[in-house]
GROMACS .gro file of C-alpha atoms in nm:
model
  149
    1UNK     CA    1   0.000   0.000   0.000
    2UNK     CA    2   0.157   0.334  -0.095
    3UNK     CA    3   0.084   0.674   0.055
    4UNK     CA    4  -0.009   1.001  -0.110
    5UNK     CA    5   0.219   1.261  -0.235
    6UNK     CA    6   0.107   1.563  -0.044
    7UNK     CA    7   0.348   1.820  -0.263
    8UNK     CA    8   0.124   1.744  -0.592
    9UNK     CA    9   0.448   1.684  -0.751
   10UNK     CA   10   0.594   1.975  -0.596
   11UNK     CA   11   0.326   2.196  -0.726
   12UNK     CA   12   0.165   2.227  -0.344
   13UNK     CA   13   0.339   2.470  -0.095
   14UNK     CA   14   0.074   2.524   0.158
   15UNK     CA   15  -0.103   2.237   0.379
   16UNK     CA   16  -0.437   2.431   0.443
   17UNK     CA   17  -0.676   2.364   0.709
   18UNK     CA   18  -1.079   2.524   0.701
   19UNK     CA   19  -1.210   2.533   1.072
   20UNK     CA   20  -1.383   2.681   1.331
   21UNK     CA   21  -1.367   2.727   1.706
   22UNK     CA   22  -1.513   2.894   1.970
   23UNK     CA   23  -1.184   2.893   2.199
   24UNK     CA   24  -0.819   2.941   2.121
   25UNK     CA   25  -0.557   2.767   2.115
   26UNK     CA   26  -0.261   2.517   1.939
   27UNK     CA   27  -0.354   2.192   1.764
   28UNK     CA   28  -0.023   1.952   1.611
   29UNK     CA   29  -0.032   1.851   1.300
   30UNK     CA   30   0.160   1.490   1.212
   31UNK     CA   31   0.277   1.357   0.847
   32UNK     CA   32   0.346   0.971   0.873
   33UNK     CA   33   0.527   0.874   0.608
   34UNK     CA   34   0.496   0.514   0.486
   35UNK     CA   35   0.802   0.424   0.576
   36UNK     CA   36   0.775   0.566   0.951
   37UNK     CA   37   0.905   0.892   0.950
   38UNK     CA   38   0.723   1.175   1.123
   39UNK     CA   39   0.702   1.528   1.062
   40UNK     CA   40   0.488   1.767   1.321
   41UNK     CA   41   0.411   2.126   1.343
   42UNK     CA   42   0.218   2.303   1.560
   43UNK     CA   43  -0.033   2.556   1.465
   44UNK     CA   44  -0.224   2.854   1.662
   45UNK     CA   45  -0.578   2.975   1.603
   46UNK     CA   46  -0.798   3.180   1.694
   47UNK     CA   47  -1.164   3.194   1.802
   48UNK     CA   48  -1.358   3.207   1.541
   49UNK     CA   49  -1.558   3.572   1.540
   50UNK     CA   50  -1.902   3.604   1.483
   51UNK     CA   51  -1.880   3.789   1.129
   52UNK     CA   52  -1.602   3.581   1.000
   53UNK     CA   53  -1.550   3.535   0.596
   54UNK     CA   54  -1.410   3.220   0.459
   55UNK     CA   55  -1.026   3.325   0.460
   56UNK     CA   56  -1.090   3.367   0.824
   57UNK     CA   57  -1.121   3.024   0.852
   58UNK     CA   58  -0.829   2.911   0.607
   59UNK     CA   59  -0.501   2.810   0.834
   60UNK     CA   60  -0.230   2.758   0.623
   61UNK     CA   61   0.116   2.602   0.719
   62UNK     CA   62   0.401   2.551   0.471
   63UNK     CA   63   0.502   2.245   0.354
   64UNK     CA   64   0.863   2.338   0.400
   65UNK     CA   65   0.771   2.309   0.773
   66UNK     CA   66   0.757   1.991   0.799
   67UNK     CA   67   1.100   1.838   0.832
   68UNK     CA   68   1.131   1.408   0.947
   69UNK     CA   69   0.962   1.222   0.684
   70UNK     CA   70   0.861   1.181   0.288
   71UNK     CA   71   0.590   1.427   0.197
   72UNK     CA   72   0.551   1.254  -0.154
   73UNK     CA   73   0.484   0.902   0.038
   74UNK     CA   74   0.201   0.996   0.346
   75UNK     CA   75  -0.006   0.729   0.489
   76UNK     CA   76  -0.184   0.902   0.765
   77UNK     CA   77  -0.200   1.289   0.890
   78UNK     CA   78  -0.301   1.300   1.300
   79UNK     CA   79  -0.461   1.634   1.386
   80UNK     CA   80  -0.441   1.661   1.775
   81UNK     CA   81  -0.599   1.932   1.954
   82UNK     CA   82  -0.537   1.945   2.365
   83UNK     CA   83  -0.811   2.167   2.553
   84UNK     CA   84  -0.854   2.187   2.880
   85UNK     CA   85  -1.204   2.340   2.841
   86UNK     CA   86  -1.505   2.240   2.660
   87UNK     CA   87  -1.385   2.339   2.301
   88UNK     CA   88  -1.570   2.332   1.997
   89UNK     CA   89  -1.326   2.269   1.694
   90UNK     CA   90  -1.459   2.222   1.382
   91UNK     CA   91  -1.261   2.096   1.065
   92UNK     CA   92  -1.461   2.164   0.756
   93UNK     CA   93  -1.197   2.105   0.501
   94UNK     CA   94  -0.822   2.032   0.470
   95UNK     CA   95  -0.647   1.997   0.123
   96UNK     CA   96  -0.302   2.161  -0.014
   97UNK     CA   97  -0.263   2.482  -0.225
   98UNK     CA   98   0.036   2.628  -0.498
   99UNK     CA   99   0.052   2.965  -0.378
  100UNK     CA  100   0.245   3.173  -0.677
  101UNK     CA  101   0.307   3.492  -0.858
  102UNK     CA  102   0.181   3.563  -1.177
  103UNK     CA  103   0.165   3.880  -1.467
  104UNK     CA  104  -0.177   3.992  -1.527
  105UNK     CA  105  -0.126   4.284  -1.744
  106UNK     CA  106   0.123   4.203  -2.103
  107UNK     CA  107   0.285   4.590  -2.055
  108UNK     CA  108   0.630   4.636  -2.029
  109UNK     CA  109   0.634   4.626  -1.650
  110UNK     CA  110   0.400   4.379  -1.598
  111UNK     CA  111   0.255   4.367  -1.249
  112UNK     CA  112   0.254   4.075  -1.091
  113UNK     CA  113  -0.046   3.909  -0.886
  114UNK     CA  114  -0.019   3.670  -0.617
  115UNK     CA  115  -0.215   3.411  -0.637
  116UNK     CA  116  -0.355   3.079  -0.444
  117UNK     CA  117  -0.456   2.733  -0.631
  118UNK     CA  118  -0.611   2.450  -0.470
  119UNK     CA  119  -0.392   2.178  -0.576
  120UNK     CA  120  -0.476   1.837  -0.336
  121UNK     CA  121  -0.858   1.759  -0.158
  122UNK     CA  122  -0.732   1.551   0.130
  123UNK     CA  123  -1.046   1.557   0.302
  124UNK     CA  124  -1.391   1.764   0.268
  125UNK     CA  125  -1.507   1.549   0.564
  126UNK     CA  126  -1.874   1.519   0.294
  127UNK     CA  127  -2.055   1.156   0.398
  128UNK     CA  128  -1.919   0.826   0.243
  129UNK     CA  129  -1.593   1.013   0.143
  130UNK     CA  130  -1.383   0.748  -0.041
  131UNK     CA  131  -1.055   0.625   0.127
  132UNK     CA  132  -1.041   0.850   0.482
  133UNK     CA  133  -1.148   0.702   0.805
  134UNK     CA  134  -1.218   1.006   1.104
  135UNK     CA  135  -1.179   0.902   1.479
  136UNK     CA  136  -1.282   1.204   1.707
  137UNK     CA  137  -1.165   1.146   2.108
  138UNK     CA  138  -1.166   1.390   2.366
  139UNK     CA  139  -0.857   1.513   2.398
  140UNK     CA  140  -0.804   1.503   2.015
  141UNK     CA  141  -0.913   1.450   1.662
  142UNK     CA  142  -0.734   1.182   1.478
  143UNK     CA  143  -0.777   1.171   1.100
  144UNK     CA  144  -0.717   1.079   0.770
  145UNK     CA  145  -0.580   0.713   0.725
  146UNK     CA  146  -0.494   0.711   0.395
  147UNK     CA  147  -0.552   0.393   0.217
  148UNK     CA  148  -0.560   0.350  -0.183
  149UNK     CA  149  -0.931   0.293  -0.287
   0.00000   0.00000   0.00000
């Protein structure tokens, strides 16, 4: 069983995560590779406010942060979020992006534009997704087994 190459080829620079919460706080991202190496990074966020817009949501996190293991061979991401409160923490979406620079306007100084590109769904958490199994416990969410269909 192989993993999944989260770099897209090395088109994906971003690991992006779409949530919600009504506390702050840190959650710890881990990469397994297939062949047992781990990568982690942890992340902060933010209570989510009241009149929030969807890039309030987006938490992004380089791929270049991750350092320990083979991003174009992962078999499982862990997502663990410690609380000692009653916390609300809702992942609605986690995939990768290509964040890069392009010219929009053909003049002789072009201007360039910085732009974002979904590259990689890992997981829209939608019912009877595919090849992801989801374990919520208390003290954290553990997700994403990845498994070839």
């Amino acid at each position: 069983m192989g993993g999944i190459d989260i770099t897209d080829g090395g088109l994906a620079t971003h690991l992006v995560f779409i949530l919600n919460s009504d506390l702050s706080g840190i959650f710890t991202v881990e990469l397994y590779d297939t062949l047992g190496g781990l990568c982690t990074e942890d992340v902060s966020y933010s209570r989510t406010v009241d009149d929030y817009d969807l890039e309030d949501l987006k938490y992004r996190i380089s791929l270049n942060q991750f350092i320990g293991c083979n991003k174009q061979s992962i078999g499982a991401i862990q997502v663990i979020v410690p609380s000692d409160d009653a916390l609300d923490f809702l992942v609605r979406r986690i995939y990768t992006e290509e964040a890069t620079t392009v010219s929009l306007s053909p003049s002789p100084s072009p201007s360039p534009s910085f732009q974002r590109i979904e590259r990689l769904l890992i997981d829209d958490f939608s019912l009877g997704a595919g090849n992801q199994i989801i374990e919520i416990t208390l003290s954290s969410l553990s997700l994403i087994h990845i498994s070839e269909p």
